[in-house]
Coordinates of C-alpha atoms in Angstrom, one line a residue:
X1402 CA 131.8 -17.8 -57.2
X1403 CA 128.0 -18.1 -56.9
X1404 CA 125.0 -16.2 -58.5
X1405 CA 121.7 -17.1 -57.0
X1406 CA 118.6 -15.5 -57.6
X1407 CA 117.2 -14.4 -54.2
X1408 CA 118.1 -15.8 -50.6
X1409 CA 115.2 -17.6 -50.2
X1410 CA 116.6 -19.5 -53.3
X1411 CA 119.5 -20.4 -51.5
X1412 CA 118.9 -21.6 -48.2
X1413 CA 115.1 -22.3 -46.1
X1414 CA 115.6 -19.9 -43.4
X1415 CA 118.6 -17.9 -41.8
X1416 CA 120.6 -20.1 -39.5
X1417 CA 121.6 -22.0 -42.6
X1418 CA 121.8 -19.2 -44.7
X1419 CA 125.2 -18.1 -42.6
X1420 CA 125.9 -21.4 -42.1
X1421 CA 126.4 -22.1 -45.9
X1422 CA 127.8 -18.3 -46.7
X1423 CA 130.5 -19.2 -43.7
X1424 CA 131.6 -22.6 -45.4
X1425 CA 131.6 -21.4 -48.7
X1426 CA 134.1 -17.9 -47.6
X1427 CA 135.8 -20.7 -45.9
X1428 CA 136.6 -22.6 -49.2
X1429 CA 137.2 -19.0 -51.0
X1430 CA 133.7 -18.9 -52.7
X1431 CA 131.6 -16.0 -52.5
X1432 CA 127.7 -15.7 -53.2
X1433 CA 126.3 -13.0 -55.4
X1434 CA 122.5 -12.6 -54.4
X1435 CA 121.4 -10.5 -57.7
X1436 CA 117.2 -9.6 -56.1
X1437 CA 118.6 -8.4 -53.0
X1438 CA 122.4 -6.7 -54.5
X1439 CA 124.2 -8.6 -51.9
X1440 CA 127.8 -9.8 -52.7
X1441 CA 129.6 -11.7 -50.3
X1442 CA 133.1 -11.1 -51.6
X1443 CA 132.5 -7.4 -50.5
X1444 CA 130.3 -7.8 -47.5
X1445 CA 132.9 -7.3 -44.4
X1446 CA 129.8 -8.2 -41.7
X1447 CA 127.0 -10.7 -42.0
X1448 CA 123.9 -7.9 -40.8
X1449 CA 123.1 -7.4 -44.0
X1450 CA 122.2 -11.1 -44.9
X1451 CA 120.6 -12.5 -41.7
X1452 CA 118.0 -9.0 -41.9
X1453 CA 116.9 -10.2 -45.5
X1454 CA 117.3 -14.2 -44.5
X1455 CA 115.2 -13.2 -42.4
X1456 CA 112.7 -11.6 -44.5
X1457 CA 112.9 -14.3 -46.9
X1458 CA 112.3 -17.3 -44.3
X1459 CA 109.0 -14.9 -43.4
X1460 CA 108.3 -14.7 -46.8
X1461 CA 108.6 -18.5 -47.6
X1462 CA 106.6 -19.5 -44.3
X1463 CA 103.8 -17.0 -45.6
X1464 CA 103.5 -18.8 -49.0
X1465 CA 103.1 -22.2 -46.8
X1466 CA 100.7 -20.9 -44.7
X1467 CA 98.6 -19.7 -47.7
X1468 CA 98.7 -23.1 -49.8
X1469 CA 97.8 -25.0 -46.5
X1470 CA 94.3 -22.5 -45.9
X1471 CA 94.1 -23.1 -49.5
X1472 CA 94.4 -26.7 -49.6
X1473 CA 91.6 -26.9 -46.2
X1474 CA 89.5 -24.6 -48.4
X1475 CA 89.3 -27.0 -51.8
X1476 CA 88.9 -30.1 -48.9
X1477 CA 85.6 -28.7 -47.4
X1478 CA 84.1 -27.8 -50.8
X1479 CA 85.2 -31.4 -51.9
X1480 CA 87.1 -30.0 -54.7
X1481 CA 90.9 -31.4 -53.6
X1482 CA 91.4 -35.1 -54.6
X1483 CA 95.1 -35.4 -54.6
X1484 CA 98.4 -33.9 -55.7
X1485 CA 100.0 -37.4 -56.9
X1486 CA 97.9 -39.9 -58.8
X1487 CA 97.9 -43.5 -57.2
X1488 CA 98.8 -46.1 -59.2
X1489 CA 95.9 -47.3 -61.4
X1490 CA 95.1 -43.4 -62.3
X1491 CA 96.5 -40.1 -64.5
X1492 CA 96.2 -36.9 -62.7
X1493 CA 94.5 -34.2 -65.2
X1494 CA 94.8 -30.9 -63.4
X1495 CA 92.5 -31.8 -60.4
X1496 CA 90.7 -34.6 -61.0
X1497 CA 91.7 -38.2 -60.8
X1498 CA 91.1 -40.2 -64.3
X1499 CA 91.5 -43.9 -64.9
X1500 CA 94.6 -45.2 -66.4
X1501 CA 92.9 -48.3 -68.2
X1502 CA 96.2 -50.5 -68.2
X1503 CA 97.3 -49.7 -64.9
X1504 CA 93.5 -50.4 -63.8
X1505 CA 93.7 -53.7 -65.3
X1506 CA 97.0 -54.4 -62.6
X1507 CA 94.7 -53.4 -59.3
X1508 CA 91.8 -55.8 -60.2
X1509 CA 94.2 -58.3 -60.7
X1510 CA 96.0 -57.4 -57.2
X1511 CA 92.7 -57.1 -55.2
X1512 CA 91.0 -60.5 -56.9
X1513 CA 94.8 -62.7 -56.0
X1514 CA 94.2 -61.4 -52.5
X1515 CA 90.7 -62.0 -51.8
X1516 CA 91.2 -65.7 -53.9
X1517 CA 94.1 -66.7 -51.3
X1518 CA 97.6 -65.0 -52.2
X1519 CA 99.4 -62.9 -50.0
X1520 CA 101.1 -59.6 -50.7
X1521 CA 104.6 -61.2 -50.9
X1522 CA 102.9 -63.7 -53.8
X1523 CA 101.5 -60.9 -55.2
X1524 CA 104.2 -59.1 -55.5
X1525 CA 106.7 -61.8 -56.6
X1526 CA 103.8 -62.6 -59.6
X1527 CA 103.8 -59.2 -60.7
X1528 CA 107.7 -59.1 -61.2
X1529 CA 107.8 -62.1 -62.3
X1530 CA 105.7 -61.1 -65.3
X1531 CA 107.4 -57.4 -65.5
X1532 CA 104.4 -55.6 -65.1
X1533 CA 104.8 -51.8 -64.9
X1534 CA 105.3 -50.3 -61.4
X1535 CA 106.4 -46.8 -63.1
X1536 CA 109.9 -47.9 -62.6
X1537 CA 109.7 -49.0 -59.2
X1538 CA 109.8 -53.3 -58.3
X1539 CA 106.8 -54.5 -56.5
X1540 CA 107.5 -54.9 -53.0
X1541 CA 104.9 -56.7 -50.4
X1542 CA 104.4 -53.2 -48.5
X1543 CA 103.4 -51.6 -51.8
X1544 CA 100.4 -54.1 -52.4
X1545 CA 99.5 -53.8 -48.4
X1546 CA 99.2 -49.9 -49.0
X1547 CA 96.9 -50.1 -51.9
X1548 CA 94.6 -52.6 -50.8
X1549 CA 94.1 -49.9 -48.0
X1550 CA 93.5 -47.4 -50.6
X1551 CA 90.0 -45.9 -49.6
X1552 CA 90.6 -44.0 -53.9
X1553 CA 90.2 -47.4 -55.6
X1554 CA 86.5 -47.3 -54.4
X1555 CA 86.3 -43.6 -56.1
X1556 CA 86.2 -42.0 -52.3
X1557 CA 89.1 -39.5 -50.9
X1558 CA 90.4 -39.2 -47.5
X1559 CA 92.1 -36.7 -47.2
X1560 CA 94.6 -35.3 -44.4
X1561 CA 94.6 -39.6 -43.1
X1562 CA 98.2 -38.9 -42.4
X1563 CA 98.3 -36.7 -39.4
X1564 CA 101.9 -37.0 -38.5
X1565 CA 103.5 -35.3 -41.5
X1566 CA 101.7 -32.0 -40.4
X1567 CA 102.7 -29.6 -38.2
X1568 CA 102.8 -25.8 -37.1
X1569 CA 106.3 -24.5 -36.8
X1570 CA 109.3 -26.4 -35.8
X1571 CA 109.7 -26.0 -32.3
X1572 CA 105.7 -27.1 -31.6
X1573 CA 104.3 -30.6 -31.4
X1574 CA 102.5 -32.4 -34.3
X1575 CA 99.2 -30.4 -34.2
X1576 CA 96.0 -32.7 -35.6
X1577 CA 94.2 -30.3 -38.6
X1578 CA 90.6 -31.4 -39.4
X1579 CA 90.2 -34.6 -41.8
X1580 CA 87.5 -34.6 -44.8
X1581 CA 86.2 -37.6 -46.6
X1582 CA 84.6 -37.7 -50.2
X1583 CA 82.4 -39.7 -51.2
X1584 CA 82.4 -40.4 -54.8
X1585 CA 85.0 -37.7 -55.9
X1586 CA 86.2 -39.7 -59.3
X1587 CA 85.8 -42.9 -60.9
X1588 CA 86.3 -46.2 -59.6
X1589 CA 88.3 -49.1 -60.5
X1590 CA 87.3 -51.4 -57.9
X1591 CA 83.7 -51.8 -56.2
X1592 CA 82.9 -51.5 -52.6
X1593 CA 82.1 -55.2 -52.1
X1594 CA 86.0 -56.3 -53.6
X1595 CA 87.3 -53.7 -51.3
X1596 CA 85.4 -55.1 -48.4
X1597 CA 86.1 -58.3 -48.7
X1598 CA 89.8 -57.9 -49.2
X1599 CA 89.8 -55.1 -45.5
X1600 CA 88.2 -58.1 -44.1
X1601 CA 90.7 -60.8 -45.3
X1602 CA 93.4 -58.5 -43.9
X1603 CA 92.4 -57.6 -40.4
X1604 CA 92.0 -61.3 -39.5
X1605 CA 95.3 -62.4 -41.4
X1606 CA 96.8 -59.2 -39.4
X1607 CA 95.1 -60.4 -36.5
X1608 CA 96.1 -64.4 -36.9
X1609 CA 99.4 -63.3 -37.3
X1610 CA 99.8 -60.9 -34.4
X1611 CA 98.1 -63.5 -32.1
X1612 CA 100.3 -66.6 -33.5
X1613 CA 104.0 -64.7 -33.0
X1614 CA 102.5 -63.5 -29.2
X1615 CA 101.3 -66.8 -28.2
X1616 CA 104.5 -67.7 -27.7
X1617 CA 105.6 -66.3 -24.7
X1618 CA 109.6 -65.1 -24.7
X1619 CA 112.5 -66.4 -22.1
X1620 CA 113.4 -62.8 -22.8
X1621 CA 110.5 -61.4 -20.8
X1622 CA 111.5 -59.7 -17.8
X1623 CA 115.1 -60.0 -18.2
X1624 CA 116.1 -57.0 -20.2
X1625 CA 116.6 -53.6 -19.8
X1626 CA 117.4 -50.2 -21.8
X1627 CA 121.3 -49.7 -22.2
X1628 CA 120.5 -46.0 -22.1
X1629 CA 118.2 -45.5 -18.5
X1630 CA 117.9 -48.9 -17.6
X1631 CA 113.6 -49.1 -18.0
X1632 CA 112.1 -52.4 -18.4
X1633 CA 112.0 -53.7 -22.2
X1634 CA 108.9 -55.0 -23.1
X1635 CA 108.0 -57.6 -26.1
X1636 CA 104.9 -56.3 -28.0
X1637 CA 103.4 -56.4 -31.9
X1638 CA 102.2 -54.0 -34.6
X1639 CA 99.1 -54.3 -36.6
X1640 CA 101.4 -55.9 -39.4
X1641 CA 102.7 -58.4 -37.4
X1642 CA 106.2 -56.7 -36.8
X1643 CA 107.1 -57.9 -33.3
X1644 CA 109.8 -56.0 -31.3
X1645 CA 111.2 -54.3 -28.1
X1646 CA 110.8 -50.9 -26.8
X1647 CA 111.7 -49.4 -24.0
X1648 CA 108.9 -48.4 -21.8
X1649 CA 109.7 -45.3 -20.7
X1650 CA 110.1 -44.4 -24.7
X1651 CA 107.0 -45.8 -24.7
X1652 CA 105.5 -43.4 -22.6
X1653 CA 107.4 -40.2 -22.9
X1654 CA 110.1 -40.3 -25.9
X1655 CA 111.7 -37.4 -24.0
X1656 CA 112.5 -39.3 -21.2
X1657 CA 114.4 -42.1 -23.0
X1658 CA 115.6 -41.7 -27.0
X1659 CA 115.8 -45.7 -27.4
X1660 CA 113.8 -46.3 -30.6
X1661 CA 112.3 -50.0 -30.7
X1662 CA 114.7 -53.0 -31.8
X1663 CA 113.4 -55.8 -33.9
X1664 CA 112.4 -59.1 -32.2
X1665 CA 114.6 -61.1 -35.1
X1666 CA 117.5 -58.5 -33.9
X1667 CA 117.3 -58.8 -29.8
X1668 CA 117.2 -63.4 -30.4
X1669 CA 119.8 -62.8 -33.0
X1670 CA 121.8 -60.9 -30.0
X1671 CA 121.0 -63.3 -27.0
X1672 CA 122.0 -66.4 -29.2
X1673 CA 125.6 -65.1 -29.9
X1674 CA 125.9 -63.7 -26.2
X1675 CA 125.6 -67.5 -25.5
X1676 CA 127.0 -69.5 -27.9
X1677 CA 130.3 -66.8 -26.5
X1678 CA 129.9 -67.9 -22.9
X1679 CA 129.6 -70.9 -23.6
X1680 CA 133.3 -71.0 -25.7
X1681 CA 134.6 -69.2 -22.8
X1682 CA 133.3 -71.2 -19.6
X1683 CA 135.6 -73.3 -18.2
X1684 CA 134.3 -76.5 -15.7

């Protein structure tokens, strides 16, 4: 047996309301719902729950839609910084404040880069000597991300990552309107440091992309999508990640649900395919 506060406590809308009330009869378990006075173990017909499921999911999307306009209105007043302080602050109610130790860490991370050492280095270095990552290892990814860090110069961008956002679940990703900051908290690093280490990284990122593609692959041409047979095509991200994608994925994801495979992956494959025919081929 089960005693849950509300609906909207137990499940996010009503499709998986009945779905879990179904398993959970299923097993023998019923659900007492104390707001609404619902009690599955004498409810003969499921009305009942999908009419307040249903409520409740209109409810819960009513709340969202509230914090969003109340998020866009703190954004244009330049009053929202962030809900989770980056590493290198404390987060005291709404405003960002300077955690002096952790400070101490991102000068050191942006002077290594700009003075020669990669992310992986830096990463490895910062390990190596057990500095604090609030529990987490330092990974090469981690050091990328916060040399982008626009808050380390005191500025916020806010709303920079469009593709977590959207209106309900059956539209696309809608686009909402992006504000930037100037100057909404302290800074740990000056605009000339942060510069200098965008600069360092767009033309590693770009010597990298152009090294890996000069190279041009036996590959090219010769292969094709297992799952509508479109042309696979070779190409590199702005990290240097090379790999294959279908084209037609490429251009419409609806019309082909191949997500890209790894250039390491695709050699990997082609190597084995031959060292196989050539155990099996006979003179």
């Amino acid at each position: 047996r089960i005693l849950t506060k509300s609906i909207s406590r137990f499940a996010r809308n009503v499709r998986e309301c009945i779905e879990y009330v179904r398993e959970l009869q299923s097993l023998g378990v019923s659900v007492e719902f104390e707001k609404e006075g619902i009690d599955t173990a004498f409810l003969s017909g499921e009305m009942m729950i999908a009419v307040f499921g249903s409520l409740a999911q209109e409810e819960s999307q009513s709340i969202s839609s509230n914090m969003i306009q109340s998020y866009d209105m703190r954004m244009r007043k330049g009053e929202f910084v962030t809900c989770k302080a980056p590493f290198g602050y404390s987060l005291d109610r709404c405003s960002l404040l300077v955690n002096p130790e952790e400070a101490n860490t991102v000068r050191f991370i942006f002077n290594s880069y700009i003075n020669g050492m990669s992310t992986r280095e830096i990463a490895e270095r910062l390990n190596e000597q057990q500095m604090s990552n609030r529990g987490n290892i330092w990974l090469s990814r981690t050091i990328s991300l916060m040399l982008k860090n626009e808050k380390y110069i005191g500025n916020a961008h806010n709303r920079k990552s469009q593709s977590r956002i959207k209106t309900n679940a059956f539209d696309a990703y809608s686009p909402r309107a992006e504000y930037y900051v100037e100057n909404s908290h302290p800074a740990i690093i000056d605009h000339s440091t942060f510069e200098k280490a965008a600069y360092i990284m767009k033309r590693r990122t770009t010597s990298v992309i152009a090294q890996k593609m000069s190279k041009p692959s036996v590959l090219a041409g010769k292969m094709q999508c297992g799952i509508c047979g479109g042309i696979m095509r070779r190409k590199a991200g702005r990290s240097g990640y090379v790999s294959w994608s279908c084209r037609k994925h490429d251009q419409k994801k609806e019309d082909c649900e191949l997500l890209p495979i790894s250039d390491t992956s695709v050699i990997t494959a082609a190597h084995n395919m031959m060292i196989l025919l050539c155990g099996t081929y006979k003179s």
